[in-house]
Amino acid sequence: MKNDTAYIRELAGLAPIIPVLVVDDVAHAIPLAEALVRGGLPVLEVTLRTKAALEVITAMTSVEGQIGFQPFTDADLVTAQDVTAAVAAGSTFGVTPGSPTFLIDACLEAGLPLLPGAATATEAMTLQARGFEVLKFFPAEGAGGIKTLKGLGGPLPGISFCPTGGVTPENALDYLALPNVVCAGGSWIAPSSLVKAGKWNEIEERARHASALSR
Ligand code: 3PG
């Protein structure tokens, strides 16, 4: 059982944006992942909000990245059962919206590297005490956004965040400019409407723009 912070730090450093995906149809998994990887975003967050989500993760793990690595797929975990299912589906890491003890324990038990969610100083400190140094800041805008992250940076300089929830093309650069932000997550790169319509070129273009955002 280990908390693989170095691996999560490496993944979080691969691209400035992690696209958050809601995919209804497994047939969309491969062309979607290919478009995102071509656009420069190899780390993908597949939410477990659809019946097809686990099959989508499995399908996406077969997609090769242009620069020689596979896309890193993760699942949005809420229950201990989600952890088991996500690992079986081939997830290479997990993301949680919050960090109840049972869920962190389940991920550690499963050996699943984790980007755990935190929205407050207490949550961040509790996770840091368990060895997690890269956290999802969620819901970013609802939890105070840039002001809160700046505030947390003073007393908790050892923690890096991936703000997600309300990050947009308009505010992403402001988040990425913070010293304690390593990357950000967002759904605007591949919203369900574009995925359902099979607009892979447009998704690739959005990914290219997002991958060029500087940190
Ligand atoms: C989500 O839970 O769907 C993510 O936080 C993405 O949020 P966003 O749609 O505001 O990018």
XYZ file of N, CA, C and O and ligand atoms in Angstrom:
871
model
N 0.848 -1.203 0.000
C 0.000 0.000 0.000
C 0.877 1.244 0.000
O 1.678 1.434 0.888
N 0.773 2.044 -1.039
C 1.518 3.283 -0.959
C 0.759 4.391 -1.664
O -0.066 4.152 -2.535
N 1.055 5.591 -1.239
C 0.463 6.758 -1.854
C 1.476 7.291 -2.844
O 2.525 7.772 -2.464
N 1.149 7.177 -4.123
C 2.120 7.422 -5.176
C 2.141 8.892 -5.604
O 1.807 9.231 -6.729
N 2.555 9.753 -4.693
C 2.545 11.182 -4.994
C 3.450 11.533 -6.169
O 3.103 12.388 -6.988
N 4.590 10.873 -6.273
C 5.522 11.208 -7.366
C 4.874 10.932 -8.717
O 5.007 11.712 -9.664
N 4.118 9.836 -8.800
C 3.443 9.485 -10.056
C 2.357 10.523 -10.382
O 2.239 10.982 -11.518
N 1.583 10.898 -9.376
C 0.533 11.897 -9.608
C 1.155 13.245 -10.003
O 0.662 13.939 -10.888
N 2.265 13.591 -9.364
C 2.927 14.850 -9.713
C 3.399 14.813 -11.177
O 3.277 15.787 -11.906
N 3.892 13.645 -11.580
C 4.352 13.505 -12.962
C 3.167 13.647 -13.936
O 3.246 14.374 -14.923
N 2.058 12.968 -13.632
C 0.879 13.067 -14.500
C 0.364 14.506 -14.571
O 0.057 15.023 -15.639
N 0.296 15.127 -13.404
C -0.233 16.494 -13.352
C 0.660 17.464 -14.115
O 0.191 18.512 -14.562
N 1.931 17.089 -14.282
C 2.855 17.962 -14.997
C 2.876 17.735 -16.501
O 3.545 18.461 -17.226
N 2.135 16.754 -16.988
C 2.199 16.449 -18.423
C 1.491 17.472 -19.292
O 1.855 17.667 -20.444
N 0.449 18.096 -18.770
C -0.307 19.086 -19.550
C -0.970 20.043 -18.573
O -1.272 19.658 -17.439
N -1.217 21.276 -18.996
C -1.810 22.227 -18.050
C -3.261 21.939 -17.701
O -3.740 22.367 -16.658
N -3.955 21.202 -18.582
C -5.391 20.975 -18.355
C -5.714 19.480 -18.419
O -5.249 18.767 -19.302
N -6.524 19.035 -17.460
C -7.091 17.682 -17.495
C -8.550 17.818 -17.937
O -9.360 18.422 -17.222
N -8.907 17.287 -19.120
C -10.304 17.375 -19.529
C -11.187 16.451 -18.694
O -10.832 15.287 -18.474
N -12.287 16.985 -18.210
C -13.256 16.192 -17.438
C -14.332 15.730 -18.421
O -14.953 16.545 -19.099
N -14.527 14.411 -18.493
C -15.352 13.840 -19.559
C -16.584 13.127 -19.020
O -16.504 12.394 -18.029
N -17.699 13.335 -19.693
C -18.930 12.579 -19.422
C -19.289 11.916 -20.748
O -19.676 12.599 -21.699
N -19.112 10.594 -20.818
C -19.270 9.908 -22.105
C -20.376 8.866 -21.986
O -20.312 7.955 -21.165
N -21.401 8.992 -22.835
C -22.561 8.089 -22.791
C -22.396 6.847 -23.643
O -23.028 5.829 -23.371
N -21.593 6.955 -24.680
C -21.538 5.895 -25.685
C -20.104 5.403 -25.821
O -19.198 6.185 -26.147
N -19.898 4.106 -25.599
C -18.534 3.553 -25.660
C -17.922 3.735 -27.049
O -16.690 3.823 -27.178
N -18.757 3.853 -28.054
C -18.229 4.066 -29.415
C -17.494 5.403 -29.535
O -16.701 5.601 -30.444
N -17.769 6.306 -28.621
C -17.094 7.613 -28.664
C -15.736 7.605 -27.961
O -14.966 8.561 -28.092
N -15.467 6.556 -27.193
C -14.287 6.580 -26.318
C -12.985 6.772 -27.088
O -12.183 7.652 -26.765
N -12.770 5.939 -28.097
C -11.478 5.977 -28.797
C -11.315 7.259 -29.624
O -10.297 7.949 -29.479
N -12.289 7.633 -30.466
C -12.077 8.890 -31.206
C -11.945 10.107 -30.288
O -11.178 11.028 -30.584
N -12.628 10.081 -29.151
C -12.508 11.203 -28.210
C -11.106 11.248 -27.605
O -10.454 12.298 -27.595
N -10.636 10.103 -27.110
C -9.299 10.082 -26.507
C -8.235 10.437 -27.546
O -7.281 11.169 -27.254
N -8.409 9.931 -28.777
C -7.428 10.239 -29.825
C -7.397 11.732 -30.116
O -6.324 12.323 -30.277
N -8.574 12.360 -30.170
C -8.620 13.809 -30.446
C -7.934 14.586 -29.323
O -7.175 15.537 -29.570
N -8.174 14.184 -28.086
C -7.577 14.901 -26.947
C -6.060 14.722 -26.921
O -5.308 15.673 -26.701
N -5.616 13.496 -27.177
C -4.164 13.234 -27.173
C -3.497 13.980 -28.325
O -2.439 14.598 -28.148
N -4.138 13.951 -29.508
C -3.571 14.705 -30.650
C -3.465 16.185 -30.314
O -2.531 16.864 -30.715
N -4.435 16.677 -29.561
C -4.420 18.094 -29.180
C -3.458 18.397 -28.044
O -3.312 19.547 -27.646
N -2.821 17.381 -27.492
C -1.795 17.624 -26.469
C -2.246 17.397 -25.043
O -1.557 17.802 -24.112
N -3.395 16.742 -24.867
C -3.880 16.473 -23.504
C -3.936 14.959 -23.258
O -4.931 14.299 -23.602
N -2.902 14.370 -22.696
C -2.866 12.915 -22.516
C -3.462 12.409 -21.204
O -3.614 11.209 -21.026
N -3.794 13.306 -20.298
C -4.327 12.873 -18.993
C -5.824 13.167 -18.974
O -6.230 14.327 -19.076
N -6.621 12.132 -18.881
C -8.067 12.270 -19.064
C -8.816 11.841 -17.814
O -8.521 10.791 -17.241
N -9.790 12.628 -17.421
C -10.639 12.272 -16.282
C -11.998 11.846 -16.800
O -12.763 12.660 -17.315
N -12.283 10.550 -16.678
C -13.569 10.011 -17.129
C -14.473 9.922 -15.912
O -14.207 9.143 -14.990
N -15.528 10.682 -15.890
C -16.424 10.626 -14.742
C -17.260 9.347 -14.795
O -17.602 8.864 -15.871
N -17.571 8.830 -13.620
C -18.394 7.606 -13.559
C -19.871 7.987 -13.456
O -20.581 7.519 -12.585
N -20.296 8.841 -14.351
C -21.679 9.334 -14.285
C -22.563 8.738 -15.360
O -23.706 9.136 -15.498
N -22.002 7.859 -16.147
C -22.819 7.232 -17.194
C -22.661 5.717 -17.090
O -21.674 5.219 -16.536
N -23.624 5.005 -17.664
C -23.559 3.533 -17.619
C -22.345 3.021 -18.383
O -21.800 1.967 -18.070
N -21.942 3.770 -19.398
C -20.843 3.300 -20.258
C -19.464 3.651 -19.706
O -18.451 3.222 -20.263
N -19.396 4.406 -18.611
C -18.120 5.009 -18.190
C -16.979 3.996 -18.024
O -15.856 4.241 -18.480
N -17.262 2.860 -17.398
C -16.174 1.897 -17.156
C -15.663 1.292 -18.465
O -14.457 1.157 -18.669
N -16.605 0.997 -19.371
C -16.193 0.492 -20.692
C -15.422 1.566 -21.452
O -14.505 1.261 -22.219
N -15.806 2.795 -21.250
C -15.117 3.914 -21.911
C -13.666 3.965 -21.446
O -12.737 4.112 -22.247
N -13.457 3.817 -20.142
C -12.084 3.837 -19.612
C -11.271 2.701 -20.229
O -10.150 2.908 -20.704
N -11.855 1.509 -20.241
C -11.131 0.356 -20.803
C -10.764 0.607 -22.266
O -9.623 0.368 -22.684
N -11.715 1.126 -23.031
C -11.437 1.393 -24.451
C -10.333 2.440 -24.591
O -9.432 2.313 -25.420
N -10.377 3.461 -23.760
C -9.395 4.551 -23.887
C -7.971 4.104 -23.564
O -7.017 4.691 -24.061
N -7.847 3.071 -22.741
C -6.486 2.651 -22.383
C -5.742 2.063 -23.582
O -4.528 1.907 -23.529
N -6.460 1.771 -24.662
C -5.781 1.211 -25.846
C -5.272 2.308 -26.779
O -4.620 2.018 -27.775
N -5.570 3.553 -26.469
C -5.178 4.645 -27.377
C -3.731 5.057 -27.113
O -3.353 5.368 -25.990
N -2.948 5.047 -28.181
C -1.547 5.448 -28.054
C -1.442 6.960 -28.194
O -2.102 7.565 -29.031
N -0.550 7.542 -27.414
C -0.306 8.982 -27.541
C 0.714 9.252 -28.627
O 1.593 8.443 -28.869
N 0.575 10.392 -29.276
C 1.504 10.732 -30.360
C 2.938 10.819 -29.886
O 3.861 10.615 -30.642
N 3.108 11.202 -28.629
C 4.479 11.371 -28.190
C 4.941 10.173 -27.356
O 5.821 10.269 -26.534
N 4.318 9.047 -27.629
C 4.903 7.806 -27.150
C 4.358 7.259 -25.851
O 4.883 6.298 -25.335
N 3.318 7.841 -25.311
C 2.736 7.229 -24.122
C 1.238 7.088 -24.311
O 0.640 7.722 -25.154
N 0.683 6.248 -23.515
C -0.759 6.063 -23.588
C -1.443 7.194 -22.835
O -0.859 7.786 -21.943
N -2.673 7.480 -23.189
C -3.388 8.456 -22.381
C -3.604 7.882 -20.983
O -3.786 6.675 -20.823
N -3.531 8.711 -20.011
C -3.712 8.264 -18.635
C -5.161 8.496 -18.270
O -5.618 9.625 -18.197
N -5.884 7.430 -18.068
C -7.303 7.579 -17.776
C -7.552 7.416 -16.280
O -6.963 6.551 -15.639
N -8.409 8.229 -15.760
C -8.744 8.042 -14.375
C -10.248 8.044 -14.238
O -10.965 8.338 -15.173
N -10.704 7.701 -13.080
C -12.136 7.691 -12.833
C -12.444 8.598 -11.653
O -11.623 8.776 -10.775
N -13.598 9.170 -11.682
C -14.095 10.050 -10.648
C -14.738 9.170 -9.577
O -15.799 8.598 -9.792
N -14.102 8.997 -8.448
C -14.525 7.976 -7.483
C -15.366 8.557 -6.351
O -15.015 9.585 -5.777
N -16.446 7.887 -6.039
C -17.319 8.337 -4.952
C -17.493 7.257 -3.888
O -17.569 7.550 -2.702
N -17.509 6.000 -4.310
C -17.699 4.903 -3.362
C -16.526 3.923 -3.444
O -15.755 3.932 -4.410
N -16.433 3.060 -2.424
C -15.383 2.033 -2.446
C -15.593 1.082 -3.621
O -14.630 0.591 -4.218
N -16.859 0.844 -3.990
C -17.138 -0.022 -5.143
C -16.619 0.618 -6.431
O -16.140 -0.067 -7.340
N -16.710 1.940 -6.489
C -16.176 2.644 -7.666
C -14.691 2.369 -7.820
O -14.182 2.230 -8.928
N -13.995 2.310 -6.684
C -12.536 2.100 -6.727
C -12.237 0.738 -7.343
O -11.435 0.617 -8.272
N -12.916 -0.296 -6.846
C -12.702 -1.647 -7.375
C -13.010 -1.696 -8.867
O -12.238 -2.240 -9.665
N -14.134 -1.088 -9.243
C -14.553 -1.130 -10.650
C -13.594 -0.335 -11.528
O -13.256 -0.758 -12.646
N -13.135 0.795 -11.022
C -12.236 1.641 -11.821
C -10.899 0.952 -12.062
O -10.340 1.020 -13.150
N -10.399 0.266 -11.036
C -9.132 -0.463 -11.193
C -9.320 -1.598 -12.202
O -8.511 -1.775 -13.121
N -10.428 -2.328 -12.062
C -10.685 -3.443 -12.989
C -10.819 -2.949 -14.428
O -10.457 -3.637 -15.375
N -11.322 -1.733 -14.595
C -11.520 -1.182 -15.941
C -10.215 -0.720 -16.575
O -10.172 -0.433 -17.762
N -9.160 -0.601 -15.762
C -7.872 -0.200 -16.327
C -7.460 1.220 -16.004
O -6.535 1.756 -16.623
N -8.123 1.841 -15.044
C -7.748 3.207 -14.663
C -6.315 3.232 -14.166
O -5.896 2.351 -13.410
N -5.587 4.251 -14.567
C -4.200 4.345 -14.109
C -4.076 5.222 -12.873
O -3.060 5.200 -12.193
N -5.091 6.002 -12.610
C -5.130 6.748 -11.356
C -6.573 7.122 -11.049
O -7.457 6.931 -11.879
N -6.803 7.614 -9.852
C -8.151 7.970 -9.452
C -8.231 9.437 -9.069
O -7.222 10.056 -8.717
N -9.444 9.968 -9.157
C -9.713 11.333 -8.705
C -10.954 11.267 -7.834
O -11.904 10.554 -8.175
N -10.948 11.963 -6.709
C -12.159 12.001 -5.889
C -12.589 13.458 -5.710
O -11.756 14.359 -5.650
N -13.903 13.690 -5.623
C -14.368 15.061 -5.401
C -14.110 15.532 -3.969
O -13.918 16.719 -3.716
N -14.121 14.603 -3.024
C -13.830 14.888 -1.620
C -13.054 13.702 -1.074
O -12.765 12.758 -1.811
N -12.725 13.749 0.211
C -11.813 12.720 0.716
C -12.268 12.063 2.008
O -11.563 12.103 3.022
N -13.468 11.447 2.012
C -13.845 10.688 3.207
C -12.845 9.555 3.444
O -12.286 9.003 2.484
N -12.619 9.239 4.706
C -11.591 8.249 5.049
C -11.812 6.924 4.333
O -10.861 6.305 3.849
N -13.083 6.475 4.247
C -13.318 5.155 3.631
C -12.836 5.115 2.189
O -12.365 4.092 1.700
N -12.952 6.258 1.500
C -12.583 6.289 0.085
C -11.064 6.322 -0.092
O -10.502 5.632 -0.948
N -10.397 7.115 0.752
C -8.931 7.163 0.695
C -8.380 5.777 1.053
O -7.473 5.267 0.393
N -8.956 5.171 2.094
C -8.512 3.822 2.486
C -8.684 2.836 1.330
O -7.804 2.024 1.062
N -9.829 2.920 0.641
C -10.102 1.976 -0.457
C -9.085 2.146 -1.585
O -8.621 1.168 -2.171
N -8.718 3.385 -1.878
C -7.741 3.631 -2.958
C -6.362 3.130 -2.548
O -5.651 2.514 -3.353
N -5.972 3.391 -1.304
C -4.665 2.924 -0.834
C -4.624 1.399 -0.838
O -3.644 0.786 -1.255
N -5.717 0.807 -0.380
C -5.823 -0.653 -0.339
C -5.688 -1.244 -1.739
O -5.045 -2.275 -1.936
N -6.297 -0.558 -2.723
C -6.270 -1.056 -4.103
C -4.963 -0.709 -4.808
O -4.732 -1.147 -5.933
N -4.125 0.099 -4.168
C -2.872 0.511 -4.809
C -3.099 1.465 -5.972
O -2.294 1.530 -6.895
N -4.210 2.194 -5.942
C -4.542 3.111 -7.037
C -3.977 4.500 -6.733
O -4.385 5.140 -5.756
N -3.024 4.999 -7.535
C -2.535 6.362 -7.310
C -3.712 7.334 -7.364
O -4.639 7.161 -8.153
N -3.667 8.360 -6.541
C -4.873 9.155 -6.322
C -4.608 10.652 -6.314
O -3.619 11.126 -5.757
N -5.535 11.370 -6.968
C -5.603 12.834 -6.878
C -6.839 13.121 -6.027
O -7.954 13.194 -6.545
N -6.673 13.225 -4.719
C -7.849 13.323 -3.847
C -8.368 14.765 -3.743
O -7.599 15.716 -3.786
N -9.673 14.872 -3.588
C -10.300 16.186 -3.557
C -10.266 16.833 -2.178
O -10.428 16.172 -1.153
N -10.047 18.152 -2.170
C -10.093 18.936 -0.935
C -10.582 20.336 -1.269
O -10.295 20.854 -2.351
N -11.331 20.922 -0.337
C -11.820 22.281 -0.559
C -11.471 23.214 0.589
O -11.720 24.412 0.497
N -10.918 22.672 1.664
C -10.615 23.490 2.847
C -9.208 23.185 3.356
O -8.616 22.155 3.008
N -8.724 24.063 4.242
C -7.399 23.852 4.841
C -7.375 22.552 5.636
O -6.406 21.786 5.558
N -8.432 22.278 6.372
C -8.449 21.053 7.182
C -8.384 19.812 6.307
O -7.630 18.870 6.596
N -9.161 19.810 5.227
C -9.119 18.648 4.323
C -7.735 18.494 3.707
O -7.191 17.389 3.627
N -7.156 19.615 3.279
C -5.825 19.555 2.660
C -4.788 19.060 3.666
O -3.928 18.230 3.344
N -4.881 19.548 4.902
C -3.909 19.135 5.926
C -4.062 17.663 6.295
O -3.085 16.953 6.540
N -5.311 17.209 6.333
C -5.558 15.796 6.650
C -4.954 14.895 5.577
O -4.335 13.865 5.873
N -5.110 15.302 4.321
C -4.540 14.520 3.221
C -3.018 14.596 3.230
O -2.335 13.601 2.991
N -2.497 15.772 3.533
C -1.038 15.913 3.575
C -0.450 14.995 4.654
O 0.598 14.381 4.460
N -1.168 14.896 5.770
C -0.684 14.036 6.855
C -0.658 12.567 6.438
O 0.085 11.774 7.001
N -1.472 12.232 5.420
C -1.455 10.852 4.910
C -0.520 10.705 3.718
O -0.500 9.667 3.064
N 0.209 11.763 3.411
C 1.231 11.665 2.369
C 0.833 12.207 1.009
O 1.611 12.140 0.061
N -0.381 12.772 0.900
C -0.814 13.313 -0.398
C -0.387 14.780 -0.502
O -0.726 15.592 0.365
N 0.314 15.090 -1.574
C 0.825 16.460 -1.750
C 0.264 17.147 -2.978
O 0.496 18.333 -3.188
N -0.430 16.396 -3.834
C -1.078 16.982 -5.009
C -2.565 16.674 -4.885
O -2.965 15.501 -4.862
N -3.371 17.718 -4.771
C -4.794 17.551 -4.481
C -5.647 18.218 -5.539
O -5.252 19.231 -6.125
N -6.832 17.646 -5.752
C -7.827 18.323 -6.586
C -8.510 19.367 -5.700
O -8.989 19.029 -4.608
N -8.532 20.618 -6.119
C -9.251 21.659 -5.371
C -10.643 21.750 -5.983
O -10.813 22.244 -7.103
N -11.630 21.241 -5.258
C -12.973 21.101 -5.821
C -14.052 21.448 -4.798
O -13.926 21.031 -3.636
N -15.105 22.125 -5.183
C -15.358 22.766 -6.482
C -14.679 24.132 -6.513
O -15.011 25.002 -5.686
N -13.747 24.314 -7.410
C -12.809 25.436 -7.337
C -13.509 26.791 -7.181
O -13.249 27.521 -6.218
N -14.384 27.118 -8.100
C -15.005 28.452 -8.021
C -15.928 28.544 -6.808
O -15.943 29.551 -6.099
N -16.665 27.485 -6.544
C -17.593 27.490 -5.412
C -16.880 27.580 -4.081
O -17.411 28.110 -3.099
N -15.653 27.076 -4.013
C -14.903 27.062 -2.749
C -13.980 28.281 -2.615
O -13.083 28.270 -1.776
N -14.216 29.278 -3.425
C -13.452 30.525 -3.255
C -12.384 30.772 -4.302
O -11.704 31.799 -4.277
N -12.219 29.817 -5.203
C -11.371 30.024 -6.370
C -9.961 30.494 -6.048
O -9.298 29.992 -5.127
N -9.512 31.447 -6.828
C -8.125 31.912 -6.751
C -7.798 32.488 -5.365
O -6.717 32.248 -4.828
N -8.739 33.203 -4.786
C -8.479 33.783 -3.447
C -8.195 32.697 -2.424
O -7.296 32.810 -1.591
N -8.984 31.636 -2.450
C -8.768 30.546 -1.496
C -7.438 29.854 -1.738
O -6.689 29.558 -0.793
N -7.118 29.605 -2.988
C -5.835 28.953 -3.295
C -4.659 29.807 -2.849
O -3.665 29.297 -2.318
N -4.771 31.116 -3.059
C -3.695 32.009 -2.591
C -3.578 31.920 -1.079
O -2.483 31.860 -0.507
N -4.715 31.890 -0.404
C -4.704 31.807 1.057
C -4.089 30.512 1.556
O -3.307 30.502 2.509
N -4.417 29.408 0.892
C -3.872 28.109 1.312
C -2.366 28.036 1.067
O -1.639 27.334 1.782
N -1.891 28.763 0.058
C -0.472 28.701 -0.311
C 0.445 29.212 0.785
O 1.592 28.764 0.888
N -0.037 30.128 1.617
C 0.810 30.675 2.682
C 1.193 29.621 3.705
O 2.369 29.235 3.816
N 0.214 29.078 4.428
C 0.550 28.100 5.468
C 0.838 26.692 4.941
O 1.409 25.876 5.668
N 0.444 26.398 3.710
C 0.599 25.031 3.190
C 1.398 25.038 1.885
O 0.905 24.580 0.836
N 2.634 25.511 1.932
C 3.391 25.651 0.679
C 3.778 24.323 0.040
O 4.114 24.280 -1.140
N 3.689 23.246 0.798
C 4.093 21.946 0.249
C 2.995 21.254 -0.550
O 3.218 20.175 -1.087
N 1.813 21.871 -0.616
C 0.704 21.219 -1.312
C 0.462 21.894 -2.663
O 0.389 23.125 -2.745
N 0.330 21.080 -3.711
C -0.027 21.588 -5.041
C -1.466 21.194 -5.339
O -1.933 20.140 -4.889
N -2.118 22.025 -6.133
C -3.541 21.790 -6.413
C -3.827 21.714 -7.907
O -3.155 22.351 -8.729
N -4.888 20.952 -8.210
C -5.472 20.930 -9.544
C -6.906 21.452 -9.393
O -7.822 20.679 -9.083
N -7.119 22.771 -9.511
C -8.475 23.298 -9.356
C -9.390 22.783 -10.463
O -8.998 22.745 -11.630
N -10.581 22.398 -10.078
C -11.570 21.864 -11.027
C -12.949 22.271 -10.540
O -13.225 22.210 -9.334
N -13.814 22.636 -11.487
C -15.167 23.073 -11.123
C -15.261 24.580 -11.287
O -14.876 25.321 -10.394
N -15.704 25.001 -12.477
C -15.804 26.432 -12.744
C -14.572 27.023 -13.402
O -14.506 28.229 -13.618
N -13.599 26.189 -13.711
C -12.437 26.689 -14.468
C -12.872 26.785 -15.932
O -13.530 25.888 -16.464
N -12.520 27.910 -16.563
C -12.960 28.190 -17.933
C -11.766 28.672 -18.760
O -10.707 28.990 -18.200
N -11.935 28.772 -20.082
C -10.831 29.323 -20.885
C -10.486 30.745 -20.434
O -9.357 31.195 -20.589
N -11.469 31.438 -19.863
C -11.232 32.827 -19.450
C -10.414 32.934 -18.160
O -9.613 33.851 -18.006
N -10.641 32.037 -17.218
C -9.921 32.183 -15.935
C -8.786 31.166 -15.748
O -8.058 31.214 -14.752
N -8.618 30.243 -16.705
C -7.625 29.170 -16.519
C -6.217 29.728 -16.326
O -5.466 29.238 -15.465
N -5.860 30.746 -17.092
C -4.493 31.277 -16.976
C -4.243 31.877 -15.591
O -3.137 31.777 -15.063
N -5.260 32.506 -15.026
C -5.092 33.081 -13.675
C -4.858 31.971 -12.645
O -4.052 32.120 -11.734
N -5.575 30.877 -12.791
C -5.328 29.740 -11.888
C -3.921 29.186 -12.097
O -3.184 28.948 -11.140
N -3.567 28.972 -13.367
C -2.278 28.332 -13.668
C -1.091 29.198 -13.258
O 0.016 28.692 -13.070
N -1.334 30.501 -13.097
C -0.239 31.400 -12.704
C 0.092 31.278 -11.214
O 1.153 31.725 -10.778
N -0.782 30.656 -10.435
C -0.525 30.528 -8.994
C 0.591 29.513 -8.751
O 0.620 28.454 -9.383
N 1.505 29.814 -7.824
C 2.617 28.887 -7.601
C 2.189 27.530 -7.056
O 2.904 26.546 -7.230
N 1.032 27.464 -6.412
C 0.591 26.176 -5.861
C -0.423 25.456 -6.760
O -1.100 24.531 -6.314
N -0.529 25.894 -8.016
C -1.392 25.194 -8.980
C -0.508 24.483 -10.002
O 0.319 25.111 -10.655
N -0.694 23.183 -10.116
C 0.155 22.399 -11.021
C -0.539 22.164 -12.356
O 0.093 22.052 -13.407
N -1.871 22.101 -12.337
C -2.667 21.985 -13.559
C -4.109 22.270 -13.151
O -4.366 22.502 -11.959
N -5.020 22.298 -14.113
C -6.426 22.537 -13.776
C -7.288 21.563 -14.561
O -6.866 21.046 -15.605
N -8.497 21.306 -14.047
C -9.422 20.414 -14.747
C -10.624 21.183 -15.252
O -11.008 22.194 -14.664
N -11.211 20.708 -16.342
C -12.403 21.389 -16.836
C -13.114 20.609 -17.915
O -12.511 19.773 -18.594
N -14.411 20.881 -18.038
C -15.223 20.147 -19.005
C -15.353 20.875 -20.343
O -15.913 20.322 -21.277
N -14.810 22.103 -20.432
C -15.085 22.867 -21.642
C -14.361 22.321 -22.881
O -14.779 22.576 -24.005
N -13.318 21.542 -22.674
C -12.559 21.043 -23.831
C -13.400 20.035 -24.621
O -13.371 20.022 -25.847
N -14.119 19.204 -23.906
C -14.933 18.185 -24.578
C -16.293 18.073 -23.891
O -16.590 17.067 -23.249
N -17.128 19.103 -24.028
C -18.454 19.018 -23.406
C -19.296 17.928 -24.065
O -19.060 17.578 -25.227
N -20.250 17.399 -23.310
C -21.082 16.293 -23.815
C -21.697 16.604 -25.170
O -21.809 15.717 -26.023
N -22.092 17.853 -25.383
C -22.743 18.199 -26.654
C -21.810 17.925 -27.833
O -22.239 17.363 -28.853
N -20.540 18.277 -27.699
C -19.596 18.035 -28.801
C -19.272 16.554 -28.937
O -19.095 16.041 -30.038
N -19.196 15.859 -27.779
C -18.894 14.425 -27.819
C -20.046 13.691 -28.513
O -19.836 12.881 -29.421
N -21.281 14.007 -28.102
C -22.454 13.330 -28.694
C -22.540 13.578 -30.189
O -22.966 12.716 -30.952
N -22.122 14.774 -30.608
C -22.190 15.128 -32.036
C -20.968 14.643 -32.813
O -20.887 14.843 -34.023
N -20.019 14.011 -32.117
C -18.828 13.492 -32.809
C -17.954 14.576 -33.406
O -17.311 14.369 -34.436
N -17.894 15.715 -32.753
C -17.106 16.849 -33.291
C -15.637 16.712 -32.864
O -15.130 17.516 -32.064
N -14.967 15.697 -33.397
C -13.600 15.399 -32.935
C -12.617 16.502 -33.318
O -11.685 16.797 -32.559
N -12.810 17.093 -34.504
C -11.877 18.165 -34.897
C -11.991 19.360 -33.966
O -10.985 19.968 -33.595
N -13.209 19.697 -33.615
C -13.380 20.848 -32.716
C -12.805 20.539 -31.324
O -12.172 21.385 -30.690
N -13.009 19.305 -30.871
C -12.451 18.911 -29.569
C -10.927 18.948 -29.620
O -10.264 19.440 -28.703
N -10.356 18.479 -30.729
C -8.891 18.519 -30.870
C -8.389 19.975 -30.833
O -7.387 20.279 -30.193
N -9.133 20.833 -31.505
C -8.745 22.255 -31.528
C -8.803 22.858 -30.120
O -7.913 23.600 -29.694
N -9.853 22.528 -29.383
C -9.969 23.025 -27.998
C -8.838 22.471 -27.132
O -8.299 23.163 -26.277
N -8.523 21.198 -27.370
C -7.422 20.581 -26.603
C -6.107 21.267 -26.931
O -5.289 21.529 -26.039
N -5.910 21.570 -28.220
C -4.648 22.213 -28.622
C -4.525 23.576 -27.920
O -3.467 23.942 -27.427
N -5.609 24.297 -27.889
C -5.602 25.613 -27.234
C -5.317 25.451 -25.743
O -4.494 26.161 -25.167
N -5.984 24.479 -25.118
C -5.801 24.266 -23.675
C -4.373 23.797 -23.361
O -3.780 24.210 -22.364
N -3.823 22.966 -24.228
C -2.488 22.433 -23.950
C -1.410 23.511 -24.113
O -0.299 23.359 -23.599
N -1.771 24.590 -24.808
C -0.798 25.676 -25.004
C -0.855 26.717 -23.883
O -0.054 27.645 -23.860
N -1.809 26.573 -22.980
C -1.882 27.522 -21.860
C -0.622 27.356 -21.009
O -0.256 26.234 -20.671
N 0.017 28.464 -20.711
C 1.300 28.295 -20.005
C 1.100 28.342 -18.504
O 0.192 28.991 -17.994
N 1.966 27.597 -17.835
C 1.899 27.534 -16.371
C 2.959 28.426 -15.763
O 3.952 28.725 -16.388
C -17.334 18.269 -12.856
O -17.577 17.836 -11.746
O -18.051 18.050 -13.832
C -16.060 18.980 -13.001
O -15.769 19.626 -11.842
C -16.019 19.904 -14.163
O -16.597 21.103 -13.856
P -16.779 22.189 -14.974
O -17.900 21.728 -15.856
O -17.122 23.449 -14.239
O -15.503 22.297 -15.738
